[in-house]
PDB file of C-alpha atoms in Angstrom:
ATOM      1  CA  VAL A   1     -69.246   2.218  68.709  1.00 90.00           C
ATOM      2  CA  LEU A   2     -71.782   2.907  65.964  1.00 90.00           C
ATOM      3  CA  ALA A   3     -71.930   6.531  64.858  1.00 90.00           C
ATOM      4  CA  THR A   4     -74.430   5.727  62.093  1.00 92.00           C
ATOM      5  CA  ASN A   5     -75.642   2.506  60.494  1.00 92.00           C
ATOM      6  CA  GLN A   6     -72.767   2.930  57.977  1.00 93.00           C
ATOM      7  CA  HIS A   7     -69.899   4.190  60.157  1.00 93.00           C
ATOM      8  CA  ALA A   8     -68.359   2.941  63.417  1.00 93.00           C
ATOM      9  CA  LEU A   9     -65.399   3.713  65.673  1.00 88.00           C
ATOM     10  CA  ILE A  10     -63.380   0.653  66.673  1.00 91.00           C
ATOM     11  CA  LEU A  11     -60.842  -0.037  69.437  1.00 84.00           C
ATOM     12  CA  ARG A  12     -58.527  -2.995  69.935  1.00 84.00           C
ATOM     13  CA  SER A  13     -59.312  -4.439  73.375  1.00 85.00           C
ATOM     14  CA  ASP A  14     -56.917  -7.375  73.866  1.00 85.00           C
ATOM     15  CA  THR A  15     -53.679  -7.272  75.876  1.00 83.00           C
ATOM     16  CA  SER A  16     -51.240  -7.778  72.987  1.00 82.00           C
ATOM     17  CA  ASN A  17     -51.277  -4.368  71.273  1.00 83.00           C
ATOM     18  CA  THR A  18     -53.111  -1.075  71.109  1.00 81.00           C
ATOM     19  CA  GLY A  19     -54.996   0.442  68.211  1.00 82.00           C
ATOM     20  CA  SER A  20     -58.097   2.298  67.135  1.00 85.00           C
ATOM     21  CA  GLY A  21     -59.737   3.243  63.871  1.00 89.00           C
ATOM     22  CA  THR A  22     -62.944   3.383  61.899  1.00 91.00           C
ATOM     23  CA  MET A  23     -65.178   0.980  60.010  1.00 93.00           C
ATOM     24  CA  ASP A  24     -67.268   2.041  56.998  1.00 94.00           C
ATOM     25  CA  GLN A  25     -69.858   0.388  54.818  1.00 94.00           C
ATOM     26  CA  GLN A  26     -68.630   0.158  51.219  1.00 94.00           C
ATOM     27  CA  ASN A  27     -70.583   1.624  48.345  1.00 93.00           C
ATOM     28  CA  VAL A  28     -71.193  -1.186  45.861  1.00 89.00           C
ATOM     29  CA  ASN A  29     -70.392   1.196  42.994  1.00 86.00           C
ATOM     30  CA  ALA A  30     -66.781   1.278  44.238  1.00 88.00           C
ATOM     31  CA  LEU A  31     -66.400  -2.510  44.174  1.00 90.00           C
ATOM     32  CA  THR A  32     -65.313  -2.806  40.563  1.00 87.00           C
ATOM     33  CA  SER A  33     -61.898  -3.228  39.012  1.00 87.00           C
ATOM     34  CA  SER A  34     -62.195  -0.007  37.026  1.00 92.00           C
ATOM     35  CA  LYS A  35     -59.402   2.453  37.726  1.00 94.00           C
ATOM     36  CA  SER A  36     -61.893   5.241  37.089  1.00 94.00           C
ATOM     37  CA  VAL A  37     -63.254   4.633  40.617  1.00 94.00           C
ATOM     38  CA  VAL A  38     -60.204   6.574  41.827  1.00 96.00           C
ATOM     39  CA  SER A  39     -60.290   9.824  39.908  1.00 96.00           C
ATOM     40  CA  GLY A  40     -59.701  13.487  40.666  1.00 96.00           C
ATOM     41  CA  ALA A  41     -58.179  15.233  43.652  1.00 96.00           C
ATOM     42  CA  TYR A  42     -57.803  13.523  47.034  1.00 97.00           C
ATOM     43  CA  ALA A  43     -56.666  14.927  50.374  1.00 97.00           C
ATOM     44  CA  PHE A  44     -54.915  12.283  52.469  1.00 97.00           C
ATOM     45  CA  GLY A  45     -53.292  11.945  55.850  1.00 95.00           C
ATOM     46  CA  GLY A  46     -52.360   9.556  58.619  1.00 93.00           C
ATOM     47  CA  LEU A  47     -49.913   8.446  61.262  1.00 93.00           C
ATOM     48  CA  GLY A  48     -47.329   5.722  61.720  1.00 93.00           C
ATOM     49  CA  ALA A  49     -43.635   5.146  62.257  1.00 94.00           C
ATOM     50  CA  ASP A  50     -40.416   5.181  60.261  1.00 94.00           C
ATOM     51  CA  THR A  51     -38.041   2.237  59.908  1.00 94.00           C
ATOM     52  CA  THR A  52     -36.526   3.002  63.333  1.00 94.00           C
ATOM     53  CA  PHE A  53     -40.022   3.071  64.876  1.00 93.00           C
ATOM     54  CA  LYS A  54     -39.958   6.816  65.425  1.00 93.00           C
ATOM     55  CA  PRO A  55     -43.312   8.597  64.931  1.00 93.00           C
ATOM     56  CA  VAL A  56     -44.266   9.817  61.461  1.00 94.00           C
ATOM     57  CA  SER A  57     -47.209  11.904  60.285  1.00 95.00           C
ATOM     58  CA  LEU A  58     -48.004  12.569  56.661  1.00 95.00           C
ATOM     59  CA  VAL A  59     -50.597  14.762  54.974  1.00 97.00           C
ATOM     60  CA  GLY A  60     -51.057  15.991  51.423  1.00 96.00           C
ATOM     61  CA  ARG A  61     -53.012  16.020  48.206  1.00 96.00           C
ATOM     62  CA  PHE A  62     -52.756  13.968  45.025  1.00 96.00           C
ATOM     63  CA  VAL A  63     -54.653  13.945  41.756  1.00 96.00           C
ATOM     64  CA  ALA A  64     -55.519  10.603  40.117  1.00 97.00           C
ATOM     65  CA  ASP A  65     -56.218  10.564  36.381  1.00 97.00           C
ATOM     66  CA  GLY A  66     -58.788   7.731  36.500  1.00 96.00           C
ATOM     67  CA  ALA A  67     -56.518   5.516  34.386  1.00 97.00           C
ATOM     68  CA  GLY A  68     -54.058   4.280  37.012  1.00 97.00           C
ATOM     69  CA  ASN A  69     -51.696   7.240  37.229  1.00 98.00           C
ATOM     70  CA  VAL A  70     -50.904   9.986  39.730  1.00 98.00           C
ATOM     71  CA  PRO A  71     -49.075  12.383  37.417  1.00 97.00           C
ATOM     72  CA  ALA A  72     -46.533  14.814  38.826  1.00 95.00           C
ATOM     73  CA  GLY A  73     -47.344  18.486  38.878  1.00 92.00           C
ATOM     74  CA  ALA A  74     -50.581  18.873  40.849  1.00 92.00           C
ATOM     75  CA  ASN A  75     -49.587  17.023  44.025  1.00 96.00           C
ATOM     76  CA  ILE A  76     -48.197  18.192  47.354  1.00 96.00           C
ATOM     77  CA  VAL A  77     -47.163  16.493  50.605  1.00 97.00           C
ATOM     78  CA  ASP A  78     -45.956  17.499  54.088  1.00 97.00           C
ATOM     79  CA  LEU A  79     -44.035  15.049  56.280  1.00 96.00           C
ATOM     80  CA  ASN A  80     -43.061  15.092  59.956  1.00 95.00           C
ATOM     81  CA  ASP A  81     -40.590  12.292  60.741  1.00 94.00           C
ATOM     82  CA  ASN A  82     -39.868  12.424  64.477  1.00 92.00           C
ATOM     83  CA  GLY A  83     -39.613  16.218  64.402  1.00 92.00           C
ATOM     84  CA  THR A  84     -37.823  16.522  61.057  1.00 94.00           C
ATOM     85  CA  VAL A  85     -40.336  18.389  58.932  1.00 95.00           C
ATOM     86  CA  THR A  86     -40.459  18.529  55.132  1.00 96.00           C
ATOM     87  CA  LYS A  87     -42.943  21.124  53.891  1.00 96.00           C
ATOM     88  CA  ALA A  88     -44.808  21.477  50.611  1.00 96.00           C
ATOM     89  CA  ASP A  89     -42.991  18.795  48.590  1.00 97.00           C
ATOM     90  CA  THR A  90     -44.486  18.970  45.080  1.00 97.00           C
ATOM     91  CA  THR A  91     -42.513  16.075  43.555  1.00 97.00           C
ATOM     92  CA  LEU A  92     -45.069  13.382  44.425  1.00 97.00           C
ATOM     93  CA  SER A  93     -46.169  11.055  41.615  1.00 97.00           C
ATOM     94  CA  GLY A  94     -47.194   7.430  41.293  1.00 97.00           C
ATOM     95  CA  THR A  95     -49.493   4.726  39.962  1.00 98.00           C
ATOM     96  CA  TYR A  96     -52.426   2.669  41.237  1.00 98.00           C
ATOM     97  CA  THR A  97     -54.386  -0.397  40.246  1.00 97.00           C
ATOM     98  CA  PHE A  98     -57.087  -2.645  41.651  1.00 95.00           C
ATOM     99  CA  ASP A  99     -55.953  -6.056  42.882  1.00 94.00           C
ATOM    100  CA  PRO A 100     -57.080  -8.741  40.379  1.00 92.00           C
ATOM    101  CA  THR A 101     -56.557 -11.441  43.021  1.00 93.00           C
ATOM    102  CA  PHE A 102     -59.480 -10.099  45.057  1.00 93.00           C
ATOM    103  CA  PRO A 103     -62.032  -8.755  42.556  1.00 91.00           C
ATOM    104  CA  GLY A 104     -65.092  -7.059  43.963  1.00 91.00           C
ATOM    105  CA  THR A 105     -63.436  -6.118  47.255  1.00 94.00           C
ATOM    106  CA  GLY A 106     -62.371  -2.563  46.434  1.00 94.00           C
ATOM    107  CA  ARG A 107     -58.778  -3.491  47.280  1.00 96.00           C
ATOM    108  CA  GLY A 108     -56.043  -1.837  45.292  1.00 96.00           C
ATOM    109  CA  ILE A 109     -52.355  -0.934  45.329  1.00 97.00           C
ATOM    110  CA  LEU A 110     -51.073   2.656  45.318  1.00 98.00           C
ATOM    111  CA  THR A 111     -47.354   3.272  44.725  1.00 97.00           C
ATOM    112  CA  VAL A 112     -45.959   6.794  45.140  1.00 97.00           C
ATOM    113  CA  ASN A 113     -42.571   8.465  45.305  1.00 96.00           C
ATOM    114  CA  SER A 114     -41.386  11.941  46.234  1.00 95.00           C
ATOM    115  CA  THR A 115     -38.364  13.688  47.694  1.00 94.00           C
ATOM    116  CA  ALA A 116     -39.999  13.676  51.125  1.00 92.00           C
ATOM    117  CA  THR A 117     -41.645  10.254  51.213  1.00 92.00           C
ATOM    118  CA  GLN A 118     -39.195   8.202  49.119  1.00 92.00           C
ATOM    119  CA  PRO A 119     -40.834   5.151  47.454  1.00 95.00           C
ATOM    120  CA  ARG A 120     -43.952   3.989  49.298  1.00 95.00           C
ATOM    121  CA  THR A 121     -46.471   1.258  48.525  1.00 97.00           C
ATOM    122  CA  PHE A 122     -49.928   1.207  50.062  1.00 97.00           C
ATOM    123  CA  ALA A 123     -52.836  -1.176  49.979  1.00 97.00           C
ATOM    124  CA  PHE A 124     -56.092   0.746  49.762  1.00 97.00           C
ATOM    125  CA  TYR A 125     -59.706  -0.215  50.206  1.00 96.00           C
ATOM    126  CA  ALA A 126     -62.332   1.877  48.455  1.00 96.00           C
ATOM    127  CA  VAL A 127     -65.219   2.884  50.707  1.00 95.00           C
ATOM    128  CA  SER A 128     -66.638   4.920  47.826  1.00 95.00           C
ATOM    129  CA  THR A 129     -65.291   6.954  44.935  1.00 94.00           C
ATOM    130  CA  GLY A 130     -64.657   9.671  47.500  1.00 95.00           C
ATOM    131  CA  GLN A 131     -62.925   7.756  50.305  1.00 96.00           C
ATOM    132  CA  LEU A 132     -60.050   5.261  50.586  1.00 97.00           C
ATOM    133  CA  HIS A 133     -58.568   3.512  53.636  1.00 97.00           C
ATOM    134  CA  LEU A 134     -54.758   3.227  53.304  1.00 97.00           C
ATOM    135  CA  ILE A 135     -52.074   1.062  54.916  1.00 97.00           C
ATOM    136  CA  GLU A 136     -48.385   0.899  54.012  1.00 97.00           C
ATOM    137  CA  THR A 137     -47.250  -2.520  52.739  1.00 97.00           C
ATOM    138  CA  ASP A 138     -43.529  -2.028  52.062  1.00 96.00           C
ATOM    139  CA  HIS A 139     -40.501  -1.977  54.368  1.00 92.00           C
ATOM    140  CA  ASN A 140     -39.947   1.798  54.207  1.00 92.00           C
ATOM    141  CA  GLY A 141     -42.262   2.679  57.081  1.00 93.00           C
ATOM    142  CA  TYR A 142     -45.458   1.847  58.916  1.00 94.00           C
ATOM    143  CA  PHE A 143     -48.287   4.194  57.949  1.00 94.00           C
ATOM    144  CA  ALA A 144     -52.079   4.054  58.036  1.00 95.00           C
ATOM    145  CA  GLY A 145     -54.583   6.723  57.077  1.00 95.00           C
ATOM    146  CA  ASP A 146     -57.353   7.837  54.764  1.00 97.00           C
ATOM    147  CA  ALA A 147     -57.830   9.713  51.510  1.00 97.00           C
ATOM    148  CA  TYR A 148     -60.915  11.809  50.751  1.00 97.00           C
ATOM    149  CA  SER A 149     -62.126  13.531  47.595  1.00 96.00           C
ATOM    150  CA  ALA A 150     -60.946  17.127  47.628  1.00 94.00           C
ATOM    151  CA  ALA A 151     -62.183  20.289  45.985  1.00 87.00           C
ATOM    152  CA  ALA A 152     -60.264  21.329  42.904  1.00 78.00           C
ATOM    153  CA  GLY A 153     -59.353  24.830  44.143  1.00 77.00           C
ATOM    154  CA  PRO A 154     -57.952  27.443  43.996  1.00 83.00           C
ATOM    155  CA  PHE A 155     -58.361  28.082  47.705  1.00 87.00           C
ATOM    156  CA  SER A 156     -58.510  31.147  49.914  1.00 89.00           C
ATOM    157  CA  ALA A 157     -59.210  31.834  53.588  1.00 88.00           C
ATOM    158  CA  SER A 158     -62.922  32.063  52.806  1.00 88.00           C
ATOM    159  CA  ASN A 159     -62.991  28.347  51.916  1.00 89.00           C
ATOM    160  CA  LEU A 160     -63.028  27.638  55.658  1.00 89.00           C
ATOM    161  CA  ALA A 161     -66.582  28.839  56.152  1.00 91.00           C
ATOM    162  CA  SER A 162     -67.497  30.982  59.137  1.00 94.00           C
ATOM    163  CA  GLY A 163     -68.806  29.097  62.153  1.00 95.00           C
ATOM    164  CA  PRO A 164     -67.706  26.769  64.961  1.00 95.00           C
ATOM    165  CA  TYR A 165     -65.388  23.788  64.400  1.00 95.00           C
ATOM    166  CA  VAL A 166     -64.326  20.970  66.744  1.00 94.00           C
ATOM    167  CA  PHE A 167     -61.091  19.027  66.279  1.00 93.00           C
ATOM    168  CA  SER A 168     -58.975  16.257  67.804  1.00 92.00           C
ATOM    169  CA  VAL A 169     -55.359  15.216  67.234  1.00 90.00           C
ATOM    170  CA  GLY A 170     -53.076  12.488  68.533  1.00 88.00           C
ATOM    171  CA  GLY A 171     -49.438  11.568  68.210  1.00 88.00           C
ATOM    172  CA  ASN A 172     -46.180  12.019  70.081  1.00 88.00           C
ATOM    173  CA  SER A 173     -44.230  14.873  71.633  1.00 88.00           C
ATOM    174  CA  THR A 174     -40.695  14.980  73.016  1.00 87.00           C
ATOM    175  CA  SER A 175     -42.212  13.905  76.352  1.00 91.00           C
ATOM    176  CA  GLY A 176     -44.201  10.912  75.067  1.00 90.00           C
ATOM    177  CA  ALA A 177     -47.741  10.247  73.900  1.00 89.00           C
ATOM    178  CA  TYR A 178     -49.801  13.346  73.058  1.00 91.00           C
ATOM    179  CA  ALA A 179     -53.491  13.944  72.470  1.00 93.00           C
ATOM    180  CA  ALA A 180     -55.582  17.098  72.210  1.00 94.00           C
ATOM    181  CA  THR A 181     -59.085  18.221  71.404  1.00 95.00           C
ATOM    182  CA  GLY A 182     -60.855  21.540  71.232  1.00 95.00           C
ATOM    183  CA  LEU A 183     -62.976  23.968  69.293  1.00 95.00           C
ATOM    184  CA  PHE A 184     -62.574  27.256  67.478  1.00 95.00           C
ATOM    185  CA  THR A 185     -64.744  29.720  65.614  1.00 96.00           C
ATOM    186  CA  SER A 186     -63.777  30.823  62.108  1.00 95.00           C
ATOM    187  CA  ASP A 187     -64.798  34.224  60.786  1.00 94.00           C
ATOM    188  CA  GLY A 188     -64.527  33.051  57.164  1.00 92.00           C
ATOM    189  CA  ALA A 189     -61.648  35.447  56.502  1.00 92.00           C
ATOM    190  CA  GLY A 190     -58.704  33.493  57.907  1.00 92.00           C
ATOM    191  CA  ASN A 191     -59.122  34.370  61.585  1.00 93.00           C
ATOM    192  CA  MET A 192     -60.061  32.347  64.658  1.00 91.00           C
ATOM    193  CA  THR A 193     -62.208  34.546  66.858  1.00 87.00           C
ATOM    194  CA  SER A 194     -62.655  32.282  69.902  1.00 91.00           C
ATOM    195  CA  GLY A 195     -62.016  28.743  71.096  1.00 93.00           C
ATOM    196  CA  ALA A 196     -61.123  26.251  73.801  1.00 94.00           C
ATOM    197  CA  PHE A 197     -58.433  23.574  74.051  1.00 93.00           C
ATOM    198  CA  ASP A 198     -57.606  20.508  76.164  1.00 96.00           C
ATOM    199  CA  ALA A 199     -54.392  18.495  75.852  1.00 95.00           C
ATOM    200  CA  ASN A 200     -52.727  15.520  77.504  1.00 95.00           C
ATOM    201  CA  ASN A 201     -48.963  15.568  76.976  1.00 94.00           C
ATOM    202  CA  ALA A 202     -47.570  12.324  78.423  1.00 93.00           C
ATOM    203  CA  GLY A 203     -49.804  12.731  81.478  1.00 94.00           C
ATOM    204  CA  THR A 204     -49.453  16.496  81.845  1.00 94.00           C
ATOM    205  CA  LEU A 205     -52.899  18.030  81.361  1.00 94.00           C
ATOM    206  CA  GLN A 206     -53.583  21.445  79.844  1.00 92.00           C
ATOM    207  CA  SER A 207     -56.914  23.265  79.497  1.00 90.00           C
TER     208      SER A 207
END
């Protein structure tokens, strides 16, 4: 489904597997082999499974130096591996490079390691200097997600501007597949003043 002439939502529609995602037009300025394309702070997140095929979700922030490194010190990651949660791990570091085998495609390799994640290798595709699509390519898990340019900070409650927000989430609960969507209103001072919520927890509906 086209959202704009540069962004679409896609759904796998055969009978072999299930899947959904997004499709984005690449910015030609990101289709170089220069490591400076990936530079600054990025917020990232996604879903997948661990080596025993239990659900995993991962979210965090890393800072790339524009020269192929993700130095330790300014990075943070949170991990939920089938209900075992690791919070605010600041040991993340790594390296990245563009793939010389496929020049001009925006494809690169990101390798990271932390106490929470252990060693992970991802293929990434640059949509622009501000967005990367990620997929895990090692045997330590099965993860897919996105990374987006992030503000440098510091942050406070006022960074979430006042006004209405809509959201959606999906994953797994102890009962099975889980999905939810809703809205809330932020007062710009760290409080949610109103909202609505709908959830489907393995077939049990909540509104």
